[in-house]
Tab-separated table of C-alpha atoms in Angstrom:
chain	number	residue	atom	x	y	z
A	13	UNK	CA	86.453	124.485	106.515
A	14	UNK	CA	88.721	124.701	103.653
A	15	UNK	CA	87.219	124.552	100.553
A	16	UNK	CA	89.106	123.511	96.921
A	17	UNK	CA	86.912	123.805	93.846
A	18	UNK	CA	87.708	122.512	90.683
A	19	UNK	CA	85.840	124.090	87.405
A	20	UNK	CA	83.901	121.177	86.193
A	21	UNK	CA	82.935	117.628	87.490
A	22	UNK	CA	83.020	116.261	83.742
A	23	UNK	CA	84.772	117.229	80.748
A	24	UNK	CA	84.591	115.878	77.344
A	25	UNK	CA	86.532	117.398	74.651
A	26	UNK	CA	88.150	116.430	71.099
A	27	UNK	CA	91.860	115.185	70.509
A	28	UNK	CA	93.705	118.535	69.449
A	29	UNK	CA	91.514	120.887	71.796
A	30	UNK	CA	93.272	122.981	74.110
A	31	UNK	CA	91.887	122.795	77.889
A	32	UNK	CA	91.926	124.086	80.773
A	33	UNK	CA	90.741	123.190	84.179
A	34	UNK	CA	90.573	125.208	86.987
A	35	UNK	CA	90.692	125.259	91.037
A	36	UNK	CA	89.897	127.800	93.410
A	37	UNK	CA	91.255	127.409	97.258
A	38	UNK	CA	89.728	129.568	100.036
A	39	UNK	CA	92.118	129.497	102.685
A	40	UNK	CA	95.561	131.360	100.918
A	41	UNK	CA	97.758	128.092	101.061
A	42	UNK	CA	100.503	129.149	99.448
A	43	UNK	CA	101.277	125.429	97.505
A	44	UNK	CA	99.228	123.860	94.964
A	45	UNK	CA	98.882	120.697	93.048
A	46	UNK	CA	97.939	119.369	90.256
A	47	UNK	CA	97.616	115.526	89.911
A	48	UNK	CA	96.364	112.924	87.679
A	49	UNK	CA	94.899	109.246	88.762
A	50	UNK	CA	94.578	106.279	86.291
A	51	UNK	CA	93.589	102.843	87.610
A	52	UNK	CA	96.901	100.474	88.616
A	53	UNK	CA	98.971	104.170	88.646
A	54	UNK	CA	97.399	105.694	91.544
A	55	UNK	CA	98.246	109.576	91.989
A	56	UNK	CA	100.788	111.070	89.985
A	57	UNK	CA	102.265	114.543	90.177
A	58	UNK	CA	101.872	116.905	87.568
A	59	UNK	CA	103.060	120.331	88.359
A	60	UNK	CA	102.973	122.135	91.334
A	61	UNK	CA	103.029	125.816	92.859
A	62	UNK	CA	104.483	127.451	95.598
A	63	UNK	CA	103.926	131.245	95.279
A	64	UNK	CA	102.192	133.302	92.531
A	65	UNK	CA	103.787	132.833	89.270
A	66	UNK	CA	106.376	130.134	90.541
A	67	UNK	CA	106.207	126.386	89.518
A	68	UNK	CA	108.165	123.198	89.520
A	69	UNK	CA	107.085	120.122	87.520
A	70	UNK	CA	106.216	117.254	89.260
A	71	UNK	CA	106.783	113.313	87.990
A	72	UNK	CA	104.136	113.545	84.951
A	73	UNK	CA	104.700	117.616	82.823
A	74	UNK	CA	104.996	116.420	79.520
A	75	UNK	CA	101.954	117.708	77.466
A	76	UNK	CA	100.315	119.938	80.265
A	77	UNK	CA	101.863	123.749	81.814
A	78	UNK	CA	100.437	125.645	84.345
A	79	UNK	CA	99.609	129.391	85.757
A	80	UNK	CA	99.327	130.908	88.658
A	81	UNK	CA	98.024	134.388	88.650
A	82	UNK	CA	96.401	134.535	91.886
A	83	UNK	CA	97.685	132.734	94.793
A	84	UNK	CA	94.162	131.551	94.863
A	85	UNK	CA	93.685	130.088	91.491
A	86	UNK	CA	95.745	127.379	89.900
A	87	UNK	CA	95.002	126.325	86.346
A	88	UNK	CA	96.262	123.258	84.698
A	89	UNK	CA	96.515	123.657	80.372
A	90	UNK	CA	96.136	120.714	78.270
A	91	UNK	CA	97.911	122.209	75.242
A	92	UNK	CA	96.711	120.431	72.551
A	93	UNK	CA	94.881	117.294	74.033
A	94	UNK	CA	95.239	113.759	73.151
A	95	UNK	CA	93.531	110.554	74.088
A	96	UNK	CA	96.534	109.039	76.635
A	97	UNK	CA	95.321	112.656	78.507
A	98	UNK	CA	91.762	111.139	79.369
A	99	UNK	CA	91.970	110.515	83.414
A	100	UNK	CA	90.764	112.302	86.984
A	101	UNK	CA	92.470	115.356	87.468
A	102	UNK	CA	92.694	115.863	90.925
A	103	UNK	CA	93.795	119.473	92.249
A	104	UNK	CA	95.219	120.138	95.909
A	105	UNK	CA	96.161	122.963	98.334
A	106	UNK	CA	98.426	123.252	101.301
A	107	UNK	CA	99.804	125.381	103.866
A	108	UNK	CA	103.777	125.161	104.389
A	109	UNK	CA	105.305	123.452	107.299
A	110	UNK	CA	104.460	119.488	108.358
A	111	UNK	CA	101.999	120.462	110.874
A	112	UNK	CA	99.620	121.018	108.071
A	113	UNK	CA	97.233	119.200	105.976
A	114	UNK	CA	97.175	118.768	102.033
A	115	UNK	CA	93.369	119.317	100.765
A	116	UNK	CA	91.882	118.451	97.529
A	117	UNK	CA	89.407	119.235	95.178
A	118	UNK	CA	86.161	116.711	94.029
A	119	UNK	CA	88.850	116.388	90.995
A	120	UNK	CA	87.856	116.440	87.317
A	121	UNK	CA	86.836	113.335	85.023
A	122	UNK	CA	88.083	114.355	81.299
A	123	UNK	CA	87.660	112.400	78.412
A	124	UNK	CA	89.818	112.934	75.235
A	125	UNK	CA	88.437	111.503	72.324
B	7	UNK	CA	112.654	106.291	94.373
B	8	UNK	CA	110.351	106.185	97.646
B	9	UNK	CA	107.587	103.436	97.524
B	10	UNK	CA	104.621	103.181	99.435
B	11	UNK	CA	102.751	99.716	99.956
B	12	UNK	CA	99.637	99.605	101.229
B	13	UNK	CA	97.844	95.651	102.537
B	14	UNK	CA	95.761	94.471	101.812
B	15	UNK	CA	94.839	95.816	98.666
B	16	UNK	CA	90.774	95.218	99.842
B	17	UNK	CA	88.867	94.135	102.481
B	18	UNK	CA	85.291	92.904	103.429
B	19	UNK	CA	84.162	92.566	106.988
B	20	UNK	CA	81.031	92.608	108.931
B	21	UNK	CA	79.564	96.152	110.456
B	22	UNK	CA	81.175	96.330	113.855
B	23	UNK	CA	83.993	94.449	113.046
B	24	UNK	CA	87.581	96.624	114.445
B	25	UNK	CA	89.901	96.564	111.360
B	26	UNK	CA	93.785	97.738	111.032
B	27	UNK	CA	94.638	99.167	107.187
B	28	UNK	CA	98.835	98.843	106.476
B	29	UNK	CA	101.354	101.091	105.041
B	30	UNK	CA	104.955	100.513	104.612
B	31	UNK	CA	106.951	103.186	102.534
B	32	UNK	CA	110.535	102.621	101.894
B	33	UNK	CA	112.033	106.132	102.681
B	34	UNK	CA	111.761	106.695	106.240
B	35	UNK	CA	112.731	110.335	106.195
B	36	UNK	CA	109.426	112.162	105.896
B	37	UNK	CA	108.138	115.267	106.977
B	38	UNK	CA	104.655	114.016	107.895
B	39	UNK	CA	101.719	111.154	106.803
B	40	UNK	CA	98.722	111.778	105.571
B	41	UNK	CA	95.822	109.289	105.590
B	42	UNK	CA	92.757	109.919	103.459
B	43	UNK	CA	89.468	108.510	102.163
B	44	UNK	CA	88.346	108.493	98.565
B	45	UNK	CA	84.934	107.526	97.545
B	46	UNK	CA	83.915	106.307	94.109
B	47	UNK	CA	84.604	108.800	91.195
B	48	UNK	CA	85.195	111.682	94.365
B	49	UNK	CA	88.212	113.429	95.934
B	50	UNK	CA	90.294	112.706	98.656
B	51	UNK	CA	89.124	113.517	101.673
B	52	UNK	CA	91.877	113.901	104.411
B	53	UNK	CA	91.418	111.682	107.863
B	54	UNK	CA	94.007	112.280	109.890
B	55	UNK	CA	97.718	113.741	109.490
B	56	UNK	CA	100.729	111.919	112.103
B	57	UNK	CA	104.268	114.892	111.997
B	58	UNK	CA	107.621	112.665	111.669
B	59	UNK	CA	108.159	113.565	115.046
B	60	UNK	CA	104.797	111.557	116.350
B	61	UNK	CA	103.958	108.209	116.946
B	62	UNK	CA	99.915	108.540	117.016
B	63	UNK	CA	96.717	110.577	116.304
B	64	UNK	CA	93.026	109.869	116.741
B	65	UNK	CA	89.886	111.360	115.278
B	66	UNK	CA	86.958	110.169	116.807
B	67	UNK	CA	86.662	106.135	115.453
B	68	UNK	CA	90.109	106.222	113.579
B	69	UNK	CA	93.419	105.921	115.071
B	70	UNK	CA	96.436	105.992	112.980
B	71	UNK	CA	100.002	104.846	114.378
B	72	UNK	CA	103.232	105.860	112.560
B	73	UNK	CA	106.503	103.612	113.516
B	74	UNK	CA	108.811	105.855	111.178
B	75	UNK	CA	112.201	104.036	111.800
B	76	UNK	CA	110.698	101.204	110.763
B	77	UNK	CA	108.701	102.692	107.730
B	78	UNK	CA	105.730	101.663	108.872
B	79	UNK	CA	101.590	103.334	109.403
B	80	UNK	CA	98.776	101.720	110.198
B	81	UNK	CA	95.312	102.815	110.393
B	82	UNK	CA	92.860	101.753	112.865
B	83	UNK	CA	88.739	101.719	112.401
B	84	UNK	CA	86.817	101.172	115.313
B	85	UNK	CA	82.923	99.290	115.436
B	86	UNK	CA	83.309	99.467	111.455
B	87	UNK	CA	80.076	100.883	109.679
B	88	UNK	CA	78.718	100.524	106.333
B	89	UNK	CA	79.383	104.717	105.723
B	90	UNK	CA	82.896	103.700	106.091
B	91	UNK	CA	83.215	101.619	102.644
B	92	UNK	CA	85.851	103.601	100.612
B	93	UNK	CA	89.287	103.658	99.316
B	94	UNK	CA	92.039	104.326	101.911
B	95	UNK	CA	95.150	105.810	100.936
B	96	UNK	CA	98.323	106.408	102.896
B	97	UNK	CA	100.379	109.229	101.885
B	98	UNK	CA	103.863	110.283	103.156
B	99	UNK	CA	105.155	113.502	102.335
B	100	UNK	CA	108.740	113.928	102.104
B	101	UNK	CA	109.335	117.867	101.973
B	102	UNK	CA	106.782	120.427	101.602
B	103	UNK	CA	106.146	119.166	98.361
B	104	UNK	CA	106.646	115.573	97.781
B	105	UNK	CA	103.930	113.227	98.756
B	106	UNK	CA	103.523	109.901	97.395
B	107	UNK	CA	100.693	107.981	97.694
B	108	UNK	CA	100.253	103.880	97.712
B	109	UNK	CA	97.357	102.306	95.766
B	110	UNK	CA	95.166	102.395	98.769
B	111	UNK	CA	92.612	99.254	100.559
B	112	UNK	CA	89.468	99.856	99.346
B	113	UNK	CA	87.581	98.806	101.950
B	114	UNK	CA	83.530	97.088	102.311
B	115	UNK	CA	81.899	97.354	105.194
B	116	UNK	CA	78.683	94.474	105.032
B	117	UNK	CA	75.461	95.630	107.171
């Protein structure tokens, strides 16, 4: 089965803190995703990754980066955090090629305040 | 700017009742579709994936159809149970990259 983890289930932290959340994928995909959900947005795009090191931003980058060290590991920075931040971050994995499945994390509730 | 629609936006019905979830999406050029179920405060979990080039697939109760000329999914649950109660979302993907998602059906399913 694969398996994305995301660092913590809950996260509060102060306006001005820099964060960053974590996910782990077990089964080498070489893309991964960060995205964000707000009620009446749905799923937005942050940034994602298609290689170690590589990265494109996706619909939402302003105020967030991104690093990818590992192929396995894709972190998502909140530089310095503000309150229009707080949301579910929801991170995702997938193999190339349309045969194959996008998987995601149990996502990440932070709260700015 | 591809859309996705999803109707209706929720849904109640009796356990055992046969229900059909709609997507429409406005670019019909994907790669692929993805459906998936999201629980309260959870993750997406994936249900079943329909390639461009297919018009059906099935996973044991669910059956989703994809009409892509038209622009059109729709996903099928069979004898409805109370475990199924969740968000759906529909979710084209329009290169290896670009998936957009609709606001989903969340769905209750009475005992």
């Amino acid at each position: 089965d694969v398996k994305v983890t995301q660092s913590s289930r809950y996260l509060v932290k102060r306006t001005g803190e820099k964060v960053f959340l974590e996910c782990v994928q077990d089964m080498d995909h070489e893309n991964m995703f960060w995205y964000r959900q707000d009620p009446g947005l749905g799923l937005r795009l942050i940034y994602f990754s298609y290689d170690v090191k590589m990265k494109e931003k996706g619909d939402i980058p302003e105020g967030y980066s991104v690093s990818r060290e590992k192929k396995e590991r894709f972190s998502l920075i909140l530089e310095s955090a503000s309150t229009n931040q707080t949301s579910m971050y929801l991170c995702a994995s997938r193999a190339p090629g349309a045969a194959y499945e996008q998987y995601f994390g149990p996502g990440t509730r932070l709260t700015v305040t | 700017k591809q859309e996705v629609t999803q109707i209706p936006a929720a849904l109640s019905v009796p356990e055992g009742e046969n229900l059909v979830l709609n997507c429409s999406f406005t670019d019909s050029a994907i790669y692929n579709l993805q459906w998936f179920r999201q629980d309260p405060g959870k993750g997406l979990t994936s249900l079943l994936l329909i390639q461009s080039s297919q018009r059906e697939q099935t996973s044991g109760r669910l059956n989703a159809s994809l009409d892509k000329s038209s622009g059109r999914s729709t996903l099928y649950i069979a004898a409805s149970q109370p475990g199924d109660s969740a968000t759906y979302l529909c979710a084209p993907c329009y290169n290896n990259n670009d998936m957009r998602f609709g606001a989903g059906t969340r769905l209750t399913v009475k005992p």
